[in-house]
Structure formats: structure tokens, C-alpha cells
């Protein structure tokens, strides 16, 4: 890893008086004074111009099973080159990737009350270009590139440039995100992204404000837009003991997915492991996860999956028509069908790329 303070003029902002700038990349819409950075810590105002500090710098790069994103119905059984930079526009106390998300903050702390506007400092990461990343993906045998780990919105320029080249090379493109893009940002991503896994962390604005330093409404609006774009969308909720695990909250999430996005949209219910500022909480009990799964199914969702529970039957896909096992999973090992039809009743199982399994990914050369 090479520290760097390389910067490039950012996208989607406008100048204000007194050398302040208005960043319009995400729904925080930060007004950033001269010499300071926005809430994400990686977009910096220098002399009245907004710069990105992470346009050429990945801090994490791996070849993963696409199921790890998690995406279960998009190019299933394939490998995806997964990358992320430092920086995040949320401040979730339960962040499972906090070493990346907080690395651009001066004090390395991310809670809604401690986010500070700080000057740019060395940005950790490996220097890359979109071209290099796409070449890596092809040479690693990946079927797609996934923008993930921290929050891809804050490295929009790297994501957009890489996605353009990836699509031209026949690769799929995946965004794993908190769904907090501005409308302009999302429109700019529309032709570039083919599949997304979006966190719906809770169904209460208070939770989003107090725990994540954000608001709920933009996430709900963006989820509807992404489905409207024709992206393949799956939703993930990390269930945290005592914070978002009530029947009412889980039912509200499931109802929203069913009524506003569609019964076919997969819902991943993920197990919390103590981390970051919530290290004192216990892991999510199995009974809680199974209760959430039942709530999801009772709400009419066709595909509800439990995450971080290798070997549990709820990792697998069953035909919503006749209940036949369609795609079997054990952790990231998969037994997949030859096509999108249920072998018993012939029902079409929604998704992209069933029956085109080509998992052969290996570690990227950049990190060898
Ligand atoms: S990307 Fe979001 S958090 Fe970062 S400066 Fe822009 S508006 Fe603020």
C-alpha cells in the first residue's frame, strides 16, 4: 500500500460564495468550506474547487464469489473482482468494515456525533486505473466487477470510469451500497450498473439518524428508482440485537420490499457480529434470524435468505411455485441449475445468468 494525497477535480458539485462548495454526490449535500472535507472524508475543498482523494486508490481488492456480496440471483456461481477505497458517507456504529470506512477521518472514529471536517491526509491504497482494474478482472476469470466494501458512492469517479470499461469488455457491474446517492448521481450510474445489493438497515428514520448519521427516506426512494431502472436489485438487512430486531420493524421492511419493489426481490437477513462501536452487543441469536425469515415469507416475499449461517437451508433457493429446491448453497459453495426454469413445475425463477456458471476466479495480480 502506498500512501498518497493525489487529487482530481470531483464530479457533481457547484461553487458557492466565499470559496465554499456544495457537493451533490450523495443525499447529505454537504456544504464544504474552503480547506475542509465533506462528511465522507474523501472529497476536499481546495481553493473553492472540490476534489476527490480516492479516484485512483483502492484500499481493498479481492476476487470473491458473487454470493459473498451477497447477490444470489445475478451471475450465480461466478467470481467478481471486488474493490473499495477508504471513506464512507455513513457513520454506522456497527460497521463491519470500519477500518476502511473511517480511515479518512482524522480520529478514525465514526459516530454521528464525532464526524469532523478534516483536511486531506495520506490516503491509503494501491494506485490503480479503470483500465488496470478491468484487465485484472479479465485475467482473474471474474464475470463482473463489484464496487463494494466501504461505500462506492464516495469513489464515484473510479466506479463510473471502471464500469464503463467493464461493460465494454463484456463484464457485469455490481454496486454494493447504502443507497444514499443523490438523484443526479444515481441517474449518472443508471447505464453503468447492472446489479446492486442495497442495505436497508432499518425502517425507522430515528435509527438512520442516531446510528448511521443519515436519513431513511432517500434510501427508500433510491431503491424504488433502481428497480425502475431495470437493475437487478437485492436487499440486505443486518439484524442487530435490540436495535432493529422487533417484529414491527422487520415486518415493515418486508412489506416495503414486497409492495414497493416486488415479491421477487431477494431479501438477505444477515447476522450481526460484534464490531466497532457496538462490540459490546452479542451476535444475533439464531431464533431472531429465523423469526425474521418467517416474517419475510409471511409478507409474501419469494426469496428470503439468512446470511452468515453456512449450512442453513435458508441459504438455498426454492421454487416459489412448487417449493422444489432450485439452487443449493452451503456457504459460498453452490449447486446451480442449468437454466432459469424450475425442473419440476417449469416456473421461471427471476434473476440474471442462471445456468452460466463459470467460477474460476483467482487472486488479483496487484496483491500477489
Ligand atoms: S459525497 Fe456525500 S458525504 Fe461526501 S462530501 Fe459529497 S455530499 Fe458530503
mmCIF file of C-alpha atoms and ligand atoms in Angstrom:
data_model
loop_
_atom_site.group_PDB
_atom_site.id
_atom_site.type_symbol
_atom_site.label_atom_id
_atom_site.label_comp_id
_atom_site.label_asym_id
_atom_site.label_seq_id
_atom_site.Cartn_x
_atom_site.Cartn_y
_atom_site.Cartn_z
ATOM 1 C CA UNK A 1 0.000 0.000 0.000
ATOM 2 C CA UNK A 2 1.329 3.413 -0.958
ATOM 3 C CA UNK A 3 0.019 6.470 0.868
ATOM 4 C CA UNK A 4 -0.854 9.343 -1.433
ATOM 5 C CA UNK A 5 -2.546 12.692 -1.437
ATOM 6 C CA UNK A 6 -3.175 12.712 -5.230
ATOM 7 C CA UNK A 7 -6.341 14.568 -6.020
ATOM 8 C CA UNK A 8 -8.578 15.096 -9.032
ATOM 9 C CA UNK A 9 -11.406 17.529 -9.638
ATOM 10 C CA UNK A 10 -14.602 15.905 -8.372
ATOM 11 C CA UNK A 11 -17.915 15.407 -10.170
ATOM 12 C CA UNK A 12 -21.323 16.725 -9.151
ATOM 13 C CA UNK A 13 -20.755 19.847 -7.104
ATOM 14 C CA UNK A 14 -21.250 23.557 -7.547
ATOM 15 C CA UNK A 15 -19.393 26.585 -6.193
ATOM 16 C CA UNK A 16 -20.911 28.798 -3.520
ATOM 17 C CA UNK A 17 -19.846 32.152 -2.133
ATOM 18 C CA UNK A 18 -16.708 32.565 -0.005
ATOM 19 C CA UNK A 19 -14.994 29.599 -1.686
ATOM 20 C CA UNK A 20 -17.466 27.162 -0.194
ATOM 21 C CA UNK A 21 -18.756 24.292 -2.379
ATOM 22 C CA UNK A 22 -21.991 22.330 -2.451
ATOM 23 C CA UNK A 23 -21.339 18.630 -3.017
ATOM 24 C CA UNK A 24 -24.268 16.989 -4.820
ATOM 25 C CA UNK A 25 -22.994 13.436 -4.972
ATOM 26 C CA UNK A 26 -24.940 11.979 -2.073
ATOM 27 C CA UNK A 27 -28.023 12.873 -0.101
ATOM 28 C CA UNK A 28 -26.026 14.644 2.594
ATOM 29 C CA UNK A 29 -25.493 17.513 0.156
ATOM 30 C CA UNK A 30 -22.576 18.790 2.215
ATOM 31 C CA UNK A 31 -21.650 22.431 2.093
ATOM 32 C CA UNK A 32 -17.878 22.236 2.412
ATOM 33 C CA UNK A 33 -15.855 25.291 3.495
ATOM 34 C CA UNK A 34 -12.511 26.003 1.854
ATOM 35 C CA UNK A 35 -9.741 23.804 3.254
ATOM 36 C CA UNK A 36 -12.147 21.186 4.608
ATOM 37 C CA UNK A 37 -13.536 17.799 3.545
ATOM 38 C CA UNK A 38 -17.131 16.569 3.413
ATOM 39 C CA UNK A 39 -18.595 14.047 5.813
ATOM 40 C CA UNK A 40 -17.147 11.140 3.831
ATOM 41 C CA UNK A 41 -13.633 12.489 4.407
ATOM 42 C CA UNK A 42 -12.542 11.884 0.785
ATOM 43 C CA UNK A 43 -13.937 14.917 -1.059
ATOM 44 C CA UNK A 44 -11.946 18.016 -0.278
ATOM 45 C CA UNK A 45 -12.417 21.727 -0.984
ATOM 46 C CA UNK A 46 -9.172 23.324 -2.060
ATOM 47 C CA UNK A 47 -9.371 26.945 -3.085
ATOM 48 C CA UNK A 48 -13.087 26.737 -3.860
ATOM 49 C CA UNK A 49 -12.822 23.597 -6.026
ATOM 50 C CA UNK A 50 -13.980 20.186 -4.839
ATOM 51 C CA UNK A 51 -11.519 17.343 -5.367
ATOM 52 C CA UNK A 52 -11.794 13.587 -4.902
ATOM 53 C CA UNK A 53 -8.954 11.984 -2.960
ATOM 54 C CA UNK A 54 -9.797 8.414 -3.996
ATOM 55 C CA UNK A 55 -10.147 8.445 -7.780
ATOM 56 C CA UNK A 56 -7.104 6.214 -8.249
ATOM 57 C CA UNK A 57 -6.659 4.371 -4.971
ATOM 58 C CA UNK A 58 -8.124 1.023 -3.930
ATOM 59 C CA UNK A 59 -7.693 0.017 -0.308
ATOM 60 C CA UNK A 60 -9.249 -3.430 -0.744
ATOM 61 C CA UNK A 61 -9.170 -5.667 -3.809
ATOM 62 C CA UNK A 62 -10.222 -9.312 -3.882
ATOM 63 C CA UNK A 63 -11.770 -11.898 -6.148
ATOM 64 C CA UNK A 64 -14.908 -13.102 -4.377
ATOM 65 C CA UNK A 65 -17.781 -15.422 -5.119
ATOM 66 C CA UNK A 66 -20.635 -13.169 -6.236
ATOM 67 C CA UNK A 67 -22.699 -14.813 -3.480
ATOM 68 C CA UNK A 68 -20.485 -13.023 -0.947
ATOM 69 C CA UNK A 69 -21.772 -9.569 -1.983
ATOM 70 C CA UNK A 70 -24.452 -11.023 -1.361
ATOM 71 C CA UNK A 71 -26.083 -11.474 -4.755
ATOM 72 C CA UNK A 72 -27.768 -14.853 -5.222
ATOM 73 C CA UNK A 73 -29.659 -14.210 -8.493
ATOM 74 C CA UNK A 74 -27.083 -12.279 -10.553
ATOM 75 C CA UNK A 75 -24.499 -14.306 -12.495
ATOM 76 C CA UNK A 76 -24.735 -17.001 -9.799
ATOM 77 C CA UNK A 77 -21.745 -19.252 -9.350
ATOM 78 C CA UNK A 78 -19.300 -16.743 -10.845
ATOM 79 C CA UNK A 79 -16.401 -14.762 -9.400
ATOM 80 C CA UNK A 80 -16.407 -10.983 -9.119
ATOM 81 C CA UNK A 81 -13.405 -8.659 -8.817
ATOM 82 C CA UNK A 82 -14.344 -6.642 -5.727
ATOM 83 C CA UNK A 83 -12.836 -3.312 -4.845
ATOM 84 C CA UNK A 84 -13.246 -0.436 -2.452
ATOM 85 C CA UNK A 85 -11.448 2.694 -1.301
ATOM 86 C CA UNK A 86 -11.379 4.280 2.125
ATOM 87 C CA UNK A 87 -14.161 6.657 3.099
ATOM 88 C CA UNK A 88 -17.885 6.411 3.754
ATOM 89 C CA UNK A 89 -20.776 8.841 3.958
ATOM 90 C CA UNK A 90 -22.430 6.904 6.820
ATOM 91 C CA UNK A 91 -21.176 6.568 10.373
ATOM 92 C CA UNK A 92 -22.756 3.263 11.403
ATOM 93 C CA UNK A 93 -21.714 2.269 14.895
ATOM 94 C CA UNK A 94 -21.967 -1.386 13.825
ATOM 95 C CA UNK A 95 -19.839 -1.040 10.686
ATOM 96 C CA UNK A 96 -18.283 -4.388 9.768
ATOM 97 C CA UNK A 97 -15.703 -2.629 7.530
ATOM 98 C CA UNK A 98 -14.823 0.225 9.854
ATOM 99 C CA UNK A 99 -11.075 0.102 9.181
ATOM 100 C CA UNK A 100 -11.864 1.192 5.602
ATOM 101 C CA UNK A 101 -14.856 3.419 6.223
ATOM 102 C CA UNK A 102 -13.206 5.527 8.925
ATOM 103 C CA UNK A 103 -9.652 5.637 7.564
ATOM 104 C CA UNK A 104 -10.169 9.063 6.003
ATOM 105 C CA UNK A 105 -11.404 10.587 9.267
ATOM 106 C CA UNK A 106 -8.728 12.212 11.351
ATOM 107 C CA UNK A 107 -9.508 10.351 14.551
ATOM 108 C CA UNK A 108 -10.550 7.081 12.934
ATOM 109 C CA UNK A 109 -13.860 7.320 14.768
ATOM 110 C CA UNK A 110 -17.232 7.273 13.082
ATOM 111 C CA UNK A 111 -20.226 8.103 15.155
ATOM 112 C CA UNK A 112 -22.823 10.716 14.287
ATOM 113 C CA UNK A 113 -21.512 12.992 16.986
ATOM 114 C CA UNK A 114 -17.815 12.734 16.251
ATOM 115 C CA UNK A 115 -17.596 13.216 12.479
ATOM 116 C CA UNK A 116 -15.335 16.135 11.848
ATOM 117 C CA UNK A 117 -14.377 18.012 8.733
ATOM 118 C CA UNK A 118 -10.701 17.394 8.357
ATOM 119 C CA UNK A 119 -8.006 18.416 5.909
ATOM 120 C CA UNK A 120 -6.812 15.744 3.463
ATOM 121 C CA UNK A 121 -4.109 13.461 4.673
ATOM 122 C CA UNK A 122 -2.400 10.436 3.263
ATOM 123 C CA UNK A 123 -4.999 8.246 1.661
ATOM 124 C CA UNK A 124 -4.085 4.581 1.983
ATOM 125 C CA UNK A 125 -4.432 2.344 -1.017
ATOM 126 C CA UNK A 126 -2.914 0.824 -4.094
ATOM 127 C CA UNK A 127 -2.690 3.079 -7.136
ATOM 128 C CA UNK A 128 -4.928 1.886 -9.984
ATOM 129 C CA UNK A 129 -6.678 2.992 -13.136
ATOM 130 C CA UNK A 130 -10.001 1.730 -14.512
ATOM 131 C CA UNK A 131 -8.045 0.052 -17.308
ATOM 132 C CA UNK A 132 -5.852 -1.853 -14.857
ATOM 133 C CA UNK A 133 -8.875 -2.988 -12.843
ATOM 134 C CA UNK A 134 -10.718 -4.282 -15.897
ATOM 135 C CA UNK A 135 -7.609 -6.097 -17.108
ATOM 136 C CA UNK A 136 -7.286 -7.639 -13.636
ATOM 137 C CA UNK A 137 -10.902 -8.771 -13.696
ATOM 138 C CA UNK A 138 -10.491 -10.429 -17.090
ATOM 139 C CA UNK A 139 -7.207 -12.098 -16.199
ATOM 140 C CA UNK A 140 -8.632 -13.344 -12.884
ATOM 141 C CA UNK A 141 -11.539 -15.030 -14.645
ATOM 142 C CA UNK A 142 -14.127 -12.791 -12.993
ATOM 143 C CA UNK A 143 -17.505 -12.366 -14.672
ATOM 144 C CA UNK A 144 -18.090 -8.947 -13.133
ATOM 145 C CA UNK A 145 -16.612 -6.083 -11.136
ATOM 146 C CA UNK A 146 -18.164 -5.196 -7.786
ATOM 147 C CA UNK A 147 -17.844 -1.760 -6.181
ATOM 148 C CA UNK A 148 -18.113 -2.599 -2.513
ATOM 149 C CA UNK A 149 -16.503 -2.878 0.941
ATOM 150 C CA UNK A 150 -16.830 0.759 2.040
ATOM 151 C CA UNK A 151 -19.333 2.952 0.158
ATOM 152 C CA UNK A 152 -18.872 3.196 -3.616
ATOM 153 C CA UNK A 153 -20.769 6.474 -3.895
ATOM 154 C CA UNK A 154 -17.805 8.308 -2.372
ATOM 155 C CA UNK A 155 -15.482 6.887 -5.041
ATOM 156 C CA UNK A 156 -17.957 7.645 -7.801
ATOM 157 C CA UNK A 157 -15.338 8.721 -10.368
ATOM 158 C CA UNK A 158 -13.391 5.464 -10.063
ATOM 159 C CA UNK A 159 -16.621 3.448 -10.142
ATOM 160 C CA UNK A 160 -18.027 5.225 -13.195
ATOM 161 C CA UNK A 161 -14.797 5.022 -15.217
ATOM 162 C CA UNK A 162 -14.264 1.371 -14.347
ATOM 163 C CA UNK A 163 -17.886 0.429 -15.016
ATOM 164 C CA UNK A 164 -17.751 1.975 -18.500
ATOM 165 C CA UNK A 165 -14.708 -0.088 -19.435
ATOM 166 C CA UNK A 166 -16.057 -3.208 -17.725
ATOM 167 C CA UNK A 167 -19.293 -3.122 -19.711
ATOM 168 C CA UNK A 168 -17.348 -2.563 -22.936
ATOM 169 C CA UNK A 169 -15.333 -5.694 -22.076
ATOM 170 C CA UNK A 170 -18.440 -7.798 -21.515
ATOM 171 C CA UNK A 171 -18.202 -7.854 -17.712
ATOM 172 C CA UNK A 172 -21.125 -7.344 -15.367
ATOM 173 C CA UNK A 173 -21.132 -4.418 -12.936
ATOM 174 C CA UNK A 174 -22.278 -4.557 -9.316
ATOM 175 C CA UNK A 175 -22.734 -1.860 -6.701
ATOM 176 C CA UNK A 176 -22.977 -2.823 -3.026
ATOM 177 C CA UNK A 177 -24.176 0.311 -1.312
ATOM 178 C CA UNK A 178 -26.104 2.037 1.434
ATOM 179 C CA UNK A 179 -28.300 3.563 -1.296
ATOM 180 C CA UNK A 180 -27.696 7.184 -0.293
ATOM 181 C CA UNK A 181 -26.798 8.599 -3.719
ATOM 182 C CA UNK A 182 -28.220 11.929 -4.808
ATOM 183 C CA UNK A 183 -30.715 11.715 -7.640
ATOM 184 C CA UNK A 184 -28.137 13.132 -10.068
ATOM 185 C CA UNK A 185 -25.559 10.579 -9.008
ATOM 186 C CA UNK A 186 -27.995 7.722 -9.417
ATOM 187 C CA UNK A 187 -29.036 8.914 -12.870
ATOM 188 C CA UNK A 188 -25.371 9.059 -13.867
ATOM 189 C CA UNK A 189 -24.912 5.478 -12.649
ATOM 190 C CA UNK A 190 -28.065 4.218 -14.352
ATOM 191 C CA UNK A 191 -26.454 2.907 -17.570
ATOM 192 C CA UNK A 192 -23.289 1.809 -15.801
ATOM 193 C CA UNK A 193 -24.541 -0.554 -13.101
ATOM 194 C CA UNK A 194 -26.374 -3.808 -13.821
ATOM 195 C CA UNK A 195 -26.954 -5.202 -10.323
ATOM 196 C CA UNK A 196 -26.994 -3.844 -6.794
ATOM 197 C CA UNK A 197 -27.198 -5.079 -3.274
ATOM 198 C CA UNK A 198 -28.546 -2.269 -1.134
ATOM 199 C CA UNK A 199 -28.606 -2.160 2.648
ATOM 200 C CA UNK A 200 -31.964 -1.371 4.169
ATOM 201 C CA UNK A 201 -30.602 -1.089 7.659
ATOM 202 C CA UNK A 202 -33.886 -0.428 9.469
ATOM 203 C CA UNK A 203 -37.272 1.063 8.788
ATOM 204 C CA UNK A 204 -37.039 3.933 11.219
ATOM 205 C CA UNK A 205 -35.706 7.383 10.477
ATOM 206 C CA UNK A 206 -34.539 7.594 14.076
ATOM 207 C CA UNK A 207 -32.305 4.526 13.599
ATOM 208 C CA UNK A 208 -30.804 6.039 10.450
ATOM 209 C CA UNK A 209 -30.213 9.369 12.202
ATOM 210 C CA UNK A 210 -28.908 8.079 15.518
ATOM 211 C CA UNK A 211 -26.942 5.014 14.427
ATOM 212 C CA UNK A 212 -25.902 5.828 10.838
ATOM 213 C CA UNK A 213 -25.828 9.628 10.720
ATOM 214 C CA UNK A 214 -28.219 9.661 7.745
ATOM 215 C CA UNK A 215 -31.942 9.606 6.863
ATOM 216 C CA UNK A 216 -34.217 6.783 5.776
ATOM 217 C CA UNK A 217 -36.269 8.452 3.026
ATOM 218 C CA UNK A 218 -33.508 8.831 0.381
ATOM 219 C CA UNK A 219 -32.689 5.141 0.689
ATOM 220 C CA UNK A 220 -36.304 4.110 0.118
ATOM 221 C CA UNK A 221 -36.625 6.471 -2.862
ATOM 222 C CA UNK A 222 -33.414 5.192 -4.407
ATOM 223 C CA UNK A 223 -34.382 1.553 -4.002
ATOM 224 C CA UNK A 224 -37.547 2.229 -5.981
ATOM 225 C CA UNK A 225 -35.564 4.099 -8.645
ATOM 226 C CA UNK A 226 -33.012 1.292 -9.016
ATOM 227 C CA UNK A 227 -35.743 -1.288 -9.557
ATOM 228 C CA UNK A 228 -37.374 1.142 -12.011
ATOM 229 C CA UNK A 229 -34.068 1.391 -13.913
ATOM 230 C CA UNK A 230 -34.224 -2.340 -14.534
ATOM 231 C CA UNK A 231 -31.174 -3.094 -12.358
ATOM 232 C CA UNK A 232 -31.197 -6.460 -10.680
ATOM 233 C CA UNK A 233 -31.632 -5.479 -7.012
ATOM 234 C CA UNK A 234 -31.272 -7.493 -3.820
ATOM 235 C CA UNK A 235 -31.718 -6.021 -0.336
ATOM 236 C CA UNK A 236 -29.744 -6.750 2.831
ATOM 237 C CA UNK A 237 -30.629 -6.077 6.467
ATOM 238 C CA UNK A 238 -28.099 -6.687 9.218
ATOM 239 C CA UNK A 239 -30.230 -7.602 12.214
ATOM 240 C CA UNK A 240 -28.755 -6.181 15.417
ATOM 241 C CA UNK A 241 -29.997 -7.370 18.812
ATOM 242 C CA UNK A 242 -32.127 -4.704 20.488
ATOM 243 C CA UNK A 243 -31.727 -2.143 17.702
ATOM 244 C CA UNK A 244 -33.717 -3.262 14.654
ATOM 245 C CA UNK A 245 -34.996 -6.733 15.536
ATOM 246 C CA UNK A 246 -38.608 -6.092 16.586
ATOM 247 C CA UNK A 247 -41.411 -7.852 14.712
ATOM 248 C CA UNK A 248 -42.861 -4.487 13.692
ATOM 249 C CA UNK A 249 -39.617 -3.209 12.211
ATOM 250 C CA UNK A 250 -38.822 -6.409 10.343
ATOM 251 C CA UNK A 251 -42.386 -6.615 9.002
ATOM 252 C CA UNK A 252 -42.187 -3.003 7.824
ATOM 253 C CA UNK A 253 -39.011 -3.758 5.869
ATOM 254 C CA UNK A 254 -40.515 -6.897 4.341
ATOM 255 C CA UNK A 255 -43.730 -5.050 3.418
ATOM 256 C CA UNK A 256 -41.786 -2.270 1.745
ATOM 257 C CA UNK A 257 -39.786 -4.729 -0.354
ATOM 258 C CA UNK A 258 -42.922 -6.635 -1.301
ATOM 259 C CA UNK A 259 -45.200 -3.673 -2.008
ATOM 260 C CA UNK A 260 -42.747 -1.155 -3.475
ATOM 261 C CA UNK A 261 -40.012 -3.258 -5.076
ATOM 262 C CA UNK A 262 -41.692 -6.579 -5.840
ATOM 263 C CA UNK A 263 -42.191 -10.013 -4.300
ATOM 264 C CA UNK A 264 -39.369 -11.333 -6.490
ATOM 265 C CA UNK A 265 -36.719 -9.059 -4.910
ATOM 266 C CA UNK A 266 -34.497 -11.179 -2.642
ATOM 267 C CA UNK A 267 -34.133 -10.112 0.999
ATOM 268 C CA UNK A 268 -30.910 -11.133 2.762
ATOM 269 C CA UNK A 269 -31.195 -11.156 6.545
ATOM 270 C CA UNK A 270 -27.705 -11.031 7.897
ATOM 271 C CA UNK A 271 -26.271 -11.997 11.264
ATOM 272 C CA UNK A 272 -24.583 -9.231 13.257
ATOM 273 C CA UNK A 273 -21.158 -9.936 14.713
ATOM 274 C CA UNK A 274 -19.935 -7.602 17.469
ATOM 275 C CA UNK A 275 -17.790 -4.909 15.822
ATOM 276 C CA UNK A 276 -16.587 -1.339 16.024
ATOM 277 C CA UNK A 277 -18.622 0.791 18.452
ATOM 278 C CA UNK A 278 -21.169 -1.970 19.079
ATOM 279 C CA UNK A 279 -18.615 -4.563 20.118
ATOM 280 C CA UNK A 280 -20.443 -4.971 23.429
ATOM 281 C CA UNK A 281 -23.584 -6.417 21.803
ATOM 282 C CA UNK A 282 -23.986 -10.183 21.315
ATOM 283 C CA UNK A 283 -24.187 -11.818 17.873
ATOM 284 C CA UNK A 284 -27.719 -12.089 16.529
ATOM 285 C CA UNK A 285 -29.358 -15.210 18.010
ATOM 286 C CA UNK A 286 -30.412 -17.870 15.521
ATOM 287 C CA UNK A 287 -34.026 -17.637 16.775
ATOM 288 C CA UNK A 288 -34.118 -13.942 15.856
ATOM 289 C CA UNK A 289 -32.893 -14.651 12.332
ATOM 290 C CA UNK A 290 -35.404 -17.447 11.867
ATOM 291 C CA UNK A 291 -38.178 -15.189 13.178
ATOM 292 C CA UNK A 292 -37.153 -12.537 10.636
ATOM 293 C CA UNK A 293 -37.135 -15.168 7.881
ATOM 294 C CA UNK A 294 -40.706 -16.215 8.762
ATOM 295 C CA UNK A 295 -41.817 -12.575 8.767
ATOM 296 C CA UNK A 296 -40.332 -12.102 5.312
ATOM 297 C CA UNK A 297 -42.038 -15.183 3.904
ATOM 298 C CA UNK A 298 -45.351 -14.329 5.616
ATOM 299 C CA UNK A 299 -45.175 -10.917 3.941
ATOM 300 C CA UNK A 300 -45.213 -12.640 0.565
ATOM 301 C CA UNK A 301 -41.544 -12.345 -0.380
ATOM 302 C CA UNK A 302 -40.491 -15.230 -2.614
ATOM 303 C CA UNK A 303 -36.804 -15.241 -1.756
ATOM 304 C CA UNK A 304 -35.686 -14.672 1.822
ATOM 305 C CA UNK A 305 -32.152 -15.714 2.719
ATOM 306 C CA UNK A 306 -30.283 -15.900 6.011
ATOM 307 C CA UNK A 307 -26.675 -14.726 5.832
ATOM 308 C CA UNK A 308 -23.565 -15.696 7.802
ATOM 309 C CA UNK A 309 -25.142 -19.076 8.638
ATOM 310 C CA UNK A 310 -23.357 -21.642 6.433
ATOM 311 C CA UNK A 311 -25.330 -24.843 6.051
ATOM 312 C CA UNK A 312 -28.717 -23.389 6.991
ATOM 313 C CA UNK A 313 -31.419 -24.382 4.482
ATOM 314 C CA UNK A 314 -32.462 -20.755 4.143
ATOM 315 C CA UNK A 315 -29.276 -20.118 2.120
ATOM 316 C CA UNK A 316 -30.773 -22.065 -0.776
ATOM 317 C CA UNK A 317 -33.312 -21.027 -3.422
ATOM 318 C CA UNK A 318 -36.618 -22.867 -3.598
ATOM 319 C CA UNK A 319 -39.157 -22.504 -6.392
ATOM 320 C CA UNK A 320 -41.875 -20.162 -5.113
ATOM 321 C CA UNK A 321 -44.423 -22.101 -7.200
ATOM 322 C CA UNK A 322 -43.938 -25.692 -6.062
ATOM 323 C CA UNK A 323 -41.296 -25.497 -3.316
ATOM 324 C CA UNK A 324 -38.707 -27.600 -5.161
ATOM 325 C CA UNK A 325 -35.053 -26.978 -4.330
ATOM 326 C CA UNK A 326 -33.749 -24.888 -7.235
ATOM 327 C CA UNK A 327 -30.261 -23.678 -6.236
ATOM 328 C CA UNK A 328 -28.455 -25.260 -3.311
ATOM 329 C CA UNK A 329 -25.889 -23.292 -1.319
ATOM 330 C CA UNK A 330 -23.552 -24.143 1.522
ATOM 331 C CA UNK A 331 -21.634 -21.022 2.412
ATOM 332 C CA UNK A 332 -20.216 -19.963 -0.946
ATOM 333 C CA UNK A 333 -20.390 -23.445 -2.446
ATOM 334 C CA UNK A 334 -23.241 -23.686 -4.902
ATOM 335 C CA UNK A 335 -25.126 -26.385 -6.753
ATOM 336 C CA UNK A 336 -26.845 -24.470 -9.508
ATOM 337 C CA UNK A 337 -29.486 -25.289 -12.128
ATOM 338 C CA UNK A 338 -28.875 -25.396 -15.895
ATOM 339 C CA UNK A 339 -31.309 -22.602 -16.620
ATOM 340 C CA UNK A 340 -33.926 -20.326 -15.096
ATOM 341 C CA UNK A 341 -36.811 -22.844 -15.085
ATOM 342 C CA UNK A 342 -37.843 -24.886 -12.093
ATOM 343 C CA UNK A 343 -37.019 -28.523 -13.005
ATOM 344 C CA UNK A 344 -40.329 -29.709 -11.551
ATOM 345 C CA UNK A 345 -43.034 -27.193 -12.465
ATOM 346 C CA UNK A 346 -41.250 -25.110 -15.106
ATOM 347 C CA UNK A 347 -41.815 -21.806 -13.287
ATOM 348 C CA UNK A 348 -39.378 -19.049 -14.266
ATOM 349 C CA UNK A 349 -37.046 -18.145 -11.386
ATOM 350 C CA UNK A 350 -36.140 -14.458 -11.683
ATOM 351 C CA UNK A 351 -32.518 -13.410 -11.938
ATOM 352 C CA UNK A 352 -29.706 -12.878 -14.437
ATOM 353 C CA UNK A 353 -27.459 -15.624 -15.768
ATOM 354 C CA UNK A 354 -28.847 -18.828 -14.270
ATOM 355 C CA UNK A 355 -27.100 -21.720 -15.948
ATOM 356 C CA UNK A 356 -23.951 -19.858 -16.948
ATOM 357 C CA UNK A 357 -21.708 -20.862 -14.086
ATOM 358 C CA UNK A 358 -18.064 -20.068 -14.758
ATOM 359 C CA UNK A 359 -16.417 -19.729 -11.364
ATOM 360 C CA UNK A 360 -12.677 -19.768 -11.933
ATOM 361 C CA UNK A 361 -11.514 -16.625 -10.211
ATOM 362 C CA UNK A 362 -8.126 -16.409 -8.537
ATOM 363 C CA UNK A 363 -6.347 -13.698 -6.547
ATOM 364 C CA UNK A 364 -5.679 -10.403 -8.348
ATOM 365 C CA UNK A 365 -2.094 -9.881 -9.559
ATOM 366 C CA UNK A 366 -1.949 -6.456 -7.926
ATOM 367 C CA UNK A 367 -1.851 -8.020 -4.466
ATOM 368 C CA UNK A 368 0.277 -11.046 -5.244
HETATM 369 S S1 LIG B 1 -20.179 12.522 -1.119
HETATM 370 FE FE1 LIG B 1 -21.790 12.973 0.380
HETATM 371 S S2 LIG B 1 -20.701 12.969 2.346
HETATM 372 FE FE2 LIG B 1 -19.124 13.196 0.763
HETATM 373 S S3 LIG B 1 -18.849 15.419 0.530
HETATM 374 FE FE3 LIG B 1 -20.374 14.767 -1.004
HETATM 375 S S4 LIG B 1 -22.367 15.111 -0.024
HETATM 376 FE FE4 LIG B 1 -20.804 15.099 1.625
#
